[in-house]
XYZ file of N, CA, C and O in Angstrom:
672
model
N 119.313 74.582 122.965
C 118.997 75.026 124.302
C 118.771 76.535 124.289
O 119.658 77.287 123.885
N 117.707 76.944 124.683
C 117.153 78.454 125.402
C 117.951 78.732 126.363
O 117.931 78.321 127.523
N 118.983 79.771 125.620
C 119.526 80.606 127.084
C 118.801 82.085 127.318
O 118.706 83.086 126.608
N 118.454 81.831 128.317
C 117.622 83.187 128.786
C 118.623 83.584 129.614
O 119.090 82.862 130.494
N 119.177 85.316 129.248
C 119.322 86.885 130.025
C 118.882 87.106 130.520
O 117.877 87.164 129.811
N 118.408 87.545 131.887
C 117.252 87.744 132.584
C 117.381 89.282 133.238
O 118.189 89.003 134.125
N 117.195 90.364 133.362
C 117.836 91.124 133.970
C 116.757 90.772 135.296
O 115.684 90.178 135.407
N 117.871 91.631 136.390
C 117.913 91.346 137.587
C 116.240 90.989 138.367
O 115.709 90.021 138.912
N 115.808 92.612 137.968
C 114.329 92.482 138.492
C 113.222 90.808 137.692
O 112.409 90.127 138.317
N 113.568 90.673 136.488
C 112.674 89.236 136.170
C 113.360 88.284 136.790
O 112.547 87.560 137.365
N 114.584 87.876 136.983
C 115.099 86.868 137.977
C 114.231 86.917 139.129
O 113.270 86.149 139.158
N 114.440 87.719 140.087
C 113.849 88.359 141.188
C 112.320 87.543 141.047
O 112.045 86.573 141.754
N 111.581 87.991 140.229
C 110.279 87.655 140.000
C 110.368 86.641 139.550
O 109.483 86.128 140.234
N 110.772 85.698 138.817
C 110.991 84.273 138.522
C 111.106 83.227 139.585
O 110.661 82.087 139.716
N 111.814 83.972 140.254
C 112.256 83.614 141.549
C 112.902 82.017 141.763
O 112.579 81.121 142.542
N 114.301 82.122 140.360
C 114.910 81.075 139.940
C 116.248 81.649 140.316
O 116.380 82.863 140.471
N 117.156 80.878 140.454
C 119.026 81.361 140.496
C 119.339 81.384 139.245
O 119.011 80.443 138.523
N 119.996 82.409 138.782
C 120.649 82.004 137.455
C 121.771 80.942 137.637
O 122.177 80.681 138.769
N 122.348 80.240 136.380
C 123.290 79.632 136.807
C 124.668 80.094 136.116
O 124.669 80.770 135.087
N 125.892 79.654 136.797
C 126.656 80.386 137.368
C 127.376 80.607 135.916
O 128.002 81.605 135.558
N 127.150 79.546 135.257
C 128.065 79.800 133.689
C 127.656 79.134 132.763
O 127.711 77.915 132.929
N 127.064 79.682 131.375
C 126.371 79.052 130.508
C 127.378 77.465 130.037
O 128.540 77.063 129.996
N 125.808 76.964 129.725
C 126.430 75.140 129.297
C 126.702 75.835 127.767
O 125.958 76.626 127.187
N 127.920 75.325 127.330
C 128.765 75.286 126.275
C 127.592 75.225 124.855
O 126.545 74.578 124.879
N 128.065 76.039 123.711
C 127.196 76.153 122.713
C 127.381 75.003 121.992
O 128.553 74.734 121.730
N 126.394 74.133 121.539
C 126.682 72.933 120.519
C 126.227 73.612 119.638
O 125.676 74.708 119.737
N 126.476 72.866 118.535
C 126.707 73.315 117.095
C 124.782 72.318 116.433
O 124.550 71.231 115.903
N 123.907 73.483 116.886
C 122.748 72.704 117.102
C 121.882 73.087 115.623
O 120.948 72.392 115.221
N 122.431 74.444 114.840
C 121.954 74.764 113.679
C 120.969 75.602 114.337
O 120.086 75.934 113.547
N 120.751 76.246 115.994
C 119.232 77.333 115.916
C 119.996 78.629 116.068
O 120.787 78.958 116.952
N 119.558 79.316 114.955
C 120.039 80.705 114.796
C 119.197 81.415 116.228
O 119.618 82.568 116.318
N 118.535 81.234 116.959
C 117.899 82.045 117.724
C 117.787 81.573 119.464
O 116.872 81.750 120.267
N 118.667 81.139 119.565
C 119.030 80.527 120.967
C 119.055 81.762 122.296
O 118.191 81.982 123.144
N 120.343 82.402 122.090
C 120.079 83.025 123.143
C 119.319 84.858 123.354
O 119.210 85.662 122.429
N 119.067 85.006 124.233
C 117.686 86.049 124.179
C 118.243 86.554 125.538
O 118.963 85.949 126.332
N 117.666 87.979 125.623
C 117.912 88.744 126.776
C 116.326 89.398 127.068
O 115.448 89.648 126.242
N 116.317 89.533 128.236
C 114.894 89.648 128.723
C 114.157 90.207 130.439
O 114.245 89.719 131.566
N 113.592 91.191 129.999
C 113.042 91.883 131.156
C 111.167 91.783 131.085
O 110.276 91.158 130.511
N 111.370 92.889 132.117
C 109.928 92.918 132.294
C 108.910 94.156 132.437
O 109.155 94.956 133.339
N 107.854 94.365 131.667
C 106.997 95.386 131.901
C 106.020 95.805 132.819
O 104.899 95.299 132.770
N 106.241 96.483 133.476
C 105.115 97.003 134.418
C 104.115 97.380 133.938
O 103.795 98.450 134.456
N 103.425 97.055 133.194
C 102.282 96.796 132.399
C 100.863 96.507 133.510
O 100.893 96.196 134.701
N 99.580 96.761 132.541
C 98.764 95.871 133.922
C 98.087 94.983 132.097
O 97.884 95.423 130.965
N 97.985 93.845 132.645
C 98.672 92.514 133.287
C 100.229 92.818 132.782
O 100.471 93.345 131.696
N 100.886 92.553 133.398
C 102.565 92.253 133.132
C 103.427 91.935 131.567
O 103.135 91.042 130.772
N 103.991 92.448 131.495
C 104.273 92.005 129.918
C 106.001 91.745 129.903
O 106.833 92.584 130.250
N 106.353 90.055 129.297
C 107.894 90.057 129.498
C 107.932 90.666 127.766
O 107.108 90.439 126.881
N 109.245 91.529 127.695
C 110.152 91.789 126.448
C 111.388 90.534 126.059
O 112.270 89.956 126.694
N 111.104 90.522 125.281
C 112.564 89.255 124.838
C 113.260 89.578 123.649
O 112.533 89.569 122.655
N 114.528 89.880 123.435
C 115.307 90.334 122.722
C 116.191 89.297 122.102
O 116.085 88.235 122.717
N 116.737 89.257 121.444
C 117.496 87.756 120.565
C 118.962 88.884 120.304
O 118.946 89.913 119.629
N 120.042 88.359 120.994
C 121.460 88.622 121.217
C 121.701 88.943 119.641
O 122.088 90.075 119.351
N 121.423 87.704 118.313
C 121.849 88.027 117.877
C 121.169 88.764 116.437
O 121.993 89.129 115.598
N 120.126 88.922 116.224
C 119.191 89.512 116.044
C 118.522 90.838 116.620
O 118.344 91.733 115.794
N 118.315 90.964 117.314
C 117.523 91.595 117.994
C 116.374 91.815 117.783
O 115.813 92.890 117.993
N 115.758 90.582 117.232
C 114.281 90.641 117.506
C 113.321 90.308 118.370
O 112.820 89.217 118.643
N 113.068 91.728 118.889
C 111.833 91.350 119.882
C 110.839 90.494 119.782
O 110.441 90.256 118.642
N 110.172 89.804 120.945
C 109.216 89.211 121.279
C 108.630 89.779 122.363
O 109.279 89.958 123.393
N 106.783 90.274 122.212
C 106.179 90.808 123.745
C 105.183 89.314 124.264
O 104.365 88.779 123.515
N 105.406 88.968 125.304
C 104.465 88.158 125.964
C 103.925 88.543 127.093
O 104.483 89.463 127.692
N 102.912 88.039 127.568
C 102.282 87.839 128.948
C 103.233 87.362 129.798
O 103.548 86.184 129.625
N 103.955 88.167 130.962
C 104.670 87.982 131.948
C 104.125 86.500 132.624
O 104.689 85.407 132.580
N 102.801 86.874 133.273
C 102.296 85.546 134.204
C 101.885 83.974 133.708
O 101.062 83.925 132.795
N 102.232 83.101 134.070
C 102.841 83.044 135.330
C 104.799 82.820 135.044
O 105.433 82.012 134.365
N 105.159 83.804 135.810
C 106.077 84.472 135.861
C 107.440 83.008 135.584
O 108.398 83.104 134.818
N 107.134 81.894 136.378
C 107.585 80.946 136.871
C 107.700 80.226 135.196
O 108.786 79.973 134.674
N 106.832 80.065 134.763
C 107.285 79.141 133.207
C 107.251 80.184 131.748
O 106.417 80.218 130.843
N 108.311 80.858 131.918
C 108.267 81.900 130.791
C 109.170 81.654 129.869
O 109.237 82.020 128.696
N 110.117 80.753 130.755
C 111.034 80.440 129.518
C 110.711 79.223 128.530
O 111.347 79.044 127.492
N 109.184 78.035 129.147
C 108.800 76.912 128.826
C 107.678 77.554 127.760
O 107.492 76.942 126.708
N 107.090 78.520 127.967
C 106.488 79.066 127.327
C 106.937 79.863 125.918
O 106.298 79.724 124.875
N 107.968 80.606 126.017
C 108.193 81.334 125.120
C 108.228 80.828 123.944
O 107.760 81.575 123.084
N 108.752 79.467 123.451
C 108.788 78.524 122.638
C 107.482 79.093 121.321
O 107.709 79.211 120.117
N 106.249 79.342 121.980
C 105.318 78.970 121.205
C 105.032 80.498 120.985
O 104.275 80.814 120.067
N 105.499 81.291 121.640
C 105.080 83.204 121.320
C 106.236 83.082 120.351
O 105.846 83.135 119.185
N 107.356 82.955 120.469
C 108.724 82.686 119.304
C 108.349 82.391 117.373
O 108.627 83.021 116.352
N 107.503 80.936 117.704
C 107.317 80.577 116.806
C 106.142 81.564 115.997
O 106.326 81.969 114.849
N 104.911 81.873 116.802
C 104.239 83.594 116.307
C 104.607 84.463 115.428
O 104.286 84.979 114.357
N 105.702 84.444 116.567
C 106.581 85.752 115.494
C 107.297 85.382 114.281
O 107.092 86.212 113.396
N 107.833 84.719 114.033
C 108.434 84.087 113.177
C 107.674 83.655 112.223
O 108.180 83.430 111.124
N 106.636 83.500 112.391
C 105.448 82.754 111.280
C 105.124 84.275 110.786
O 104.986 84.366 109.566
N 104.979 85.494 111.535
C 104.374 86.188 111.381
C 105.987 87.255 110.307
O 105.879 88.349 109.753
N 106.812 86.669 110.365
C 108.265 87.400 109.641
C 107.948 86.931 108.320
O 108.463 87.513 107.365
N 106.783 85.473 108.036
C 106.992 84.676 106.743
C 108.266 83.532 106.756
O 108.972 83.224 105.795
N 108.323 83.079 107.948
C 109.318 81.577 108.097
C 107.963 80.571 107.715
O 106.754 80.769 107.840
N 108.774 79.367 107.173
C 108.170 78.507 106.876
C 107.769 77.546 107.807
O 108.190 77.997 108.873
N 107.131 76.350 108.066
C 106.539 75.942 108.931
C 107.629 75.006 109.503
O 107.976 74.976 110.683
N 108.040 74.367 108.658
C 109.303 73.413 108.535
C 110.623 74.108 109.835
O 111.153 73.576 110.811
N 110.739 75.368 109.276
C 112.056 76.213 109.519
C 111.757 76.394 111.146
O 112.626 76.127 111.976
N 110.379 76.895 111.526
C 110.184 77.377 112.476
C 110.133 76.018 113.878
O 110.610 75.938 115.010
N 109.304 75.154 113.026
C 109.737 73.673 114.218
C 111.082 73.332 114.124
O 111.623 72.808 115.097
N 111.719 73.554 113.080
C 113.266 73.200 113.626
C 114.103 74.226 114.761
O 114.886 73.847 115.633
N 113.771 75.324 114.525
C 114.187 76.381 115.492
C 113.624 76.023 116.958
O 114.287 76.102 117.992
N 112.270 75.613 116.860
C 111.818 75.525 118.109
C 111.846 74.337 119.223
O 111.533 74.275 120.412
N 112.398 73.381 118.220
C 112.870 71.666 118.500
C 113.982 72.118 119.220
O 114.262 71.433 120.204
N 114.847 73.308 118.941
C 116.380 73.745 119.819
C 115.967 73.839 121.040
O 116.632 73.317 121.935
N 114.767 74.535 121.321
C 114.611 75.558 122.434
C 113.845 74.785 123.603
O 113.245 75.393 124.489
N 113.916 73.332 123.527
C 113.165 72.748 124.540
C 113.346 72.511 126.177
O 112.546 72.310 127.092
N 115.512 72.693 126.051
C 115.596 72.802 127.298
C 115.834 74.161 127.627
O 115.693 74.665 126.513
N 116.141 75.250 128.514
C 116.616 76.102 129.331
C 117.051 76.408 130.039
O 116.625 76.036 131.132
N 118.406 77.454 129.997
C 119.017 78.062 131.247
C 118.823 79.436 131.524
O 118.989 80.224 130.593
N 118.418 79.973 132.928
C 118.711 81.352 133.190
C 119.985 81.520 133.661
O 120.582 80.944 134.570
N 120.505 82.890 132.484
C 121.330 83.872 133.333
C 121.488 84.915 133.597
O 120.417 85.421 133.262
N 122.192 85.819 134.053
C 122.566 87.272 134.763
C 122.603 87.854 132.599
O 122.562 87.275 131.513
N 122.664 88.756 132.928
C 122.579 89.559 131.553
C 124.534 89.626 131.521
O 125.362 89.431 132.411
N 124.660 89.966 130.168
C 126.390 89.849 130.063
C 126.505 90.711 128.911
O 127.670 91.097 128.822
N 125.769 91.172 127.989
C 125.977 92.137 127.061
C 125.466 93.505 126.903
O 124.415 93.656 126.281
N 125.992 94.367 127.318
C 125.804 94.988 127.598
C 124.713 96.225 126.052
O 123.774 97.018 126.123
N 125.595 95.691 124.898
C 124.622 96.070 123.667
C 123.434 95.856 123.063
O 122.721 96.489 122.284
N 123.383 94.535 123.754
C 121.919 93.929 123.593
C 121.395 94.525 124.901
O 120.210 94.776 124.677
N 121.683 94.861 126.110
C 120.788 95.560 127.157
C 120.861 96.696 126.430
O 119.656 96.849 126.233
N 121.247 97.372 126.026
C 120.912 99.020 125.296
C 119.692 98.958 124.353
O 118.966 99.934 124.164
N 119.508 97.760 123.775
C 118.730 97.616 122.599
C 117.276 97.102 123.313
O 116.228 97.303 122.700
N 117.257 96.323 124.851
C 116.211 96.009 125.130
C 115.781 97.191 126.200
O 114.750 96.993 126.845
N 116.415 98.235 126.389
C 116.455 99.520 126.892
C 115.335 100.033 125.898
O 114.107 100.006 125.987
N 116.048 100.431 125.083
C 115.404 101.358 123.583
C 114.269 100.666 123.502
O 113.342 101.444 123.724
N 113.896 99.619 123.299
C 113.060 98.591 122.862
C 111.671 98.700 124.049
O 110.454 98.583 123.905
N 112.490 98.959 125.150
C 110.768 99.124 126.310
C 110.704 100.394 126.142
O 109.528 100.683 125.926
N 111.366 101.304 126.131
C 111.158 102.884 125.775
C 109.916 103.023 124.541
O 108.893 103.706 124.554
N 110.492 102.018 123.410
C 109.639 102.038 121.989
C 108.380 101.828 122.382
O 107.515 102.704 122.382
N 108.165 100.305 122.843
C 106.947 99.229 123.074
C 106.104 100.180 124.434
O 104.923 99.877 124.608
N 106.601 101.101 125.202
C 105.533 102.029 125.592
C 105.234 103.243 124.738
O 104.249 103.864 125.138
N 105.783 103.706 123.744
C 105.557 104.899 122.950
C 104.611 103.983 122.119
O 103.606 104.652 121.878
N 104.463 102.325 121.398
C 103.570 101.916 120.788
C 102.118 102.088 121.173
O 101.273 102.713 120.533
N 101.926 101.336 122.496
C 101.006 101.218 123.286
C 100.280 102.228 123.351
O 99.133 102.288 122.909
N 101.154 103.519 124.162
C 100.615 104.631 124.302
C 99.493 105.591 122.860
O 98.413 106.146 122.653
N 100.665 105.232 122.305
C 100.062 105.928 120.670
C 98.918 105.101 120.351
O 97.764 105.525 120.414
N 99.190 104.071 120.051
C 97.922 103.470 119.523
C 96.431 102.834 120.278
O 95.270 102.550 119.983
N 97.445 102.842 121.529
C 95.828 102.741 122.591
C 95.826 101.229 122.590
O 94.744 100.756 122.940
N 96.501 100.600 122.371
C 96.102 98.715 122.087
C 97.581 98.056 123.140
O 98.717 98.418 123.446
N 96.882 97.189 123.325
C 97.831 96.493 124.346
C 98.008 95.087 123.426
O 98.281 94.016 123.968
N 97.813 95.227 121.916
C 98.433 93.837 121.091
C 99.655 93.858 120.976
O 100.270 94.677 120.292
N 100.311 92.652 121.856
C 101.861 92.651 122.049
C 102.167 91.728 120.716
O 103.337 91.345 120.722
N 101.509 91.333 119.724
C 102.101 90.785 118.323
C 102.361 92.135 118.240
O 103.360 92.594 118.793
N 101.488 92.932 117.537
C 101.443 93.854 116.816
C 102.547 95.029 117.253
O 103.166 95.879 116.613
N 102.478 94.602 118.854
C 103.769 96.054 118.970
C 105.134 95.194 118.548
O 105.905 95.718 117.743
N 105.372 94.148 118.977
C 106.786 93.194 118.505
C 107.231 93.670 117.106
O 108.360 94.101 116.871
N 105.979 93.520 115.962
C 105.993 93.822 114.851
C 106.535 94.937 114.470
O 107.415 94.968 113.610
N 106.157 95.792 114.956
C 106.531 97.388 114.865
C 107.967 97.595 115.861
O 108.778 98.462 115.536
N 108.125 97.019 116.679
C 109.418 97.437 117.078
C 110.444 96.616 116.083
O 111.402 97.323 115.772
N 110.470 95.523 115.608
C 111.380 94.417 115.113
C 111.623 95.695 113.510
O 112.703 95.809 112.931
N 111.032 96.056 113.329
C 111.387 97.465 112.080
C 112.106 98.934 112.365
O 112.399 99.914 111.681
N 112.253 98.452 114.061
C 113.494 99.665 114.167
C 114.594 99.535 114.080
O 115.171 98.574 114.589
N 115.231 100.516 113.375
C 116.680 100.643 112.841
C 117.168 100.318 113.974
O 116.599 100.592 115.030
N 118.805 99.399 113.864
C 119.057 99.237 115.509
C 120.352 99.083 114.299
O 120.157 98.589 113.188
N 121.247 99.440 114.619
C 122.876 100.335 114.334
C 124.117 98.585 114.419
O 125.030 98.231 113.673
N 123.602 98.023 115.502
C 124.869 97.240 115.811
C 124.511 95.840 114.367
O 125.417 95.098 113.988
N 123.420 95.782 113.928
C 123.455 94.611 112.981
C 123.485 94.814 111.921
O 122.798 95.828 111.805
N 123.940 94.449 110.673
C 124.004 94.731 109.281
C 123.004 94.564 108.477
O 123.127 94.377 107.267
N 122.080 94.612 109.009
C 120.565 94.886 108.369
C 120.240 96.209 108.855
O 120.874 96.946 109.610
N 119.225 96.351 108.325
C 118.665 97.600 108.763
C 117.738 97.735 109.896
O 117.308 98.685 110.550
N 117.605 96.688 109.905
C 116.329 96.293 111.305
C 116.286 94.770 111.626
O 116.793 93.953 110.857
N 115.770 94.472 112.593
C 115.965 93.180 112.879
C 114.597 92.330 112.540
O 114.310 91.240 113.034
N 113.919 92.975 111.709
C 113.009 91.880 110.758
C 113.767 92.055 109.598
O 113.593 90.970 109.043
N 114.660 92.859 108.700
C 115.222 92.762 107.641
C 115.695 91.466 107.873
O 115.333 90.534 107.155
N 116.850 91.245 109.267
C 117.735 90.245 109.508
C 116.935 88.704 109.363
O 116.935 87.730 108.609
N 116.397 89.091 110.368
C 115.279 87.445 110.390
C 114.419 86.771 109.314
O 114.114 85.580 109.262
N 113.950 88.144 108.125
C 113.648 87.631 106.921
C 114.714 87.265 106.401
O 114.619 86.059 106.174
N 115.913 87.751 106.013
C 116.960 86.749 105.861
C 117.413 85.440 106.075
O 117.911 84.562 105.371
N 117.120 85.556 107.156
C 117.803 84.158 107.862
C 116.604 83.330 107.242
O 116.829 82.418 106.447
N 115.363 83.665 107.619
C 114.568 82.623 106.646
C 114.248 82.283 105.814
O 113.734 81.215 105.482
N 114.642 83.640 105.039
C 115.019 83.170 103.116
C 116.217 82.393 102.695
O 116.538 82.000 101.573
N 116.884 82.244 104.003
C 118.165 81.131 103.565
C 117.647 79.930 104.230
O 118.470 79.422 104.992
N 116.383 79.266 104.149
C 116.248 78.043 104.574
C 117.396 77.132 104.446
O 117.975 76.707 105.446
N 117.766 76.799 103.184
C 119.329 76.043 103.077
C 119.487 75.739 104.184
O 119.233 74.594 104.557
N 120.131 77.055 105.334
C 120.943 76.847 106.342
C 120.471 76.200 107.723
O 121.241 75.989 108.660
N 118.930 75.877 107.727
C 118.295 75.408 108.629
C 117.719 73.873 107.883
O 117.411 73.646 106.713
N 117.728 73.056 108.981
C 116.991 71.656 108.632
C 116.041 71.457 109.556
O 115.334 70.450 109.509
């Protein structure tokens, strides 16, 4: 199950309730479940999605605002193909993510990191003049980010997918 963070303003615009207390973690084998996630004032709109335990970004197309969490599934798997996960690895990850819950944001370290992270993904944009949200994901997922024992959170995620083993 996809638990989506939502901070306040994408709730708002979702224009869904979060619910009141996440459904209990099963022991489902997807390293990439829950995600924290805002939104860019971009023109067209751009959501940021951050992975709690990772912290690898994902940039998508905000609209329509309403199925972003039904959507994300397939920008997820993008990225991940695009880390060098295998094809196998990545439908099993994404077989997790079919149902979804929104909630209120609760970590406050992963909001610091999706802070830093829209700060970055407009210094990308800006610099390079391109509004390719692979390509900025890419480049942010290689910033040093302090709280994980990698050096960046594509170090981490190439990990995790060089340990296929641990995924079926």
């Amino acid at each position: 199950m996809l638990r989506l963070h939502c901070t306040k303003k994408l709730l708002d615009r979702i224009g869904e309730k979060p619910s009141i207390s996440p459904v209990p973690a099963a022991d489902s084998g997807t390293h990439l479940a829950t995600w924290y996630a805002t939104m860019l004032f971009w023109k067209p709109q751009v959501a940021l999605l951050v992975n709690e335990r990772t912290l690898l970004p994902v940039l998508m197309p905000l609209a329509p605002a309403k199925t972003l969490a039904t959507r994300f599934p397939a920008h997820l798997a993008n990225v991940l193909t695009a880390h060098r996960w295998l094809a196998h690895q990545i439908d099993a990850e994404i077989r997790q993510l079919n149902q979804h819950q929104l909630l209120k944001t609760a970590n406050r370290s992963v909001l610091g990191s999706l802070s830093d992270f829209t700060f970055l993904a407009e210094v990308h944009k800006q610099h390079d003049g391109s509004d390719d949200l692979p390509r900025i994901a890419l480049a942010l997922a290689n910033t040093p980010c302090a709280p994980i024992r990698y050096q960046s959170p594509s170090d981490l995620i190439t990990a995790i997918g060089a340990s296929g083993a641990a995924m079926h």
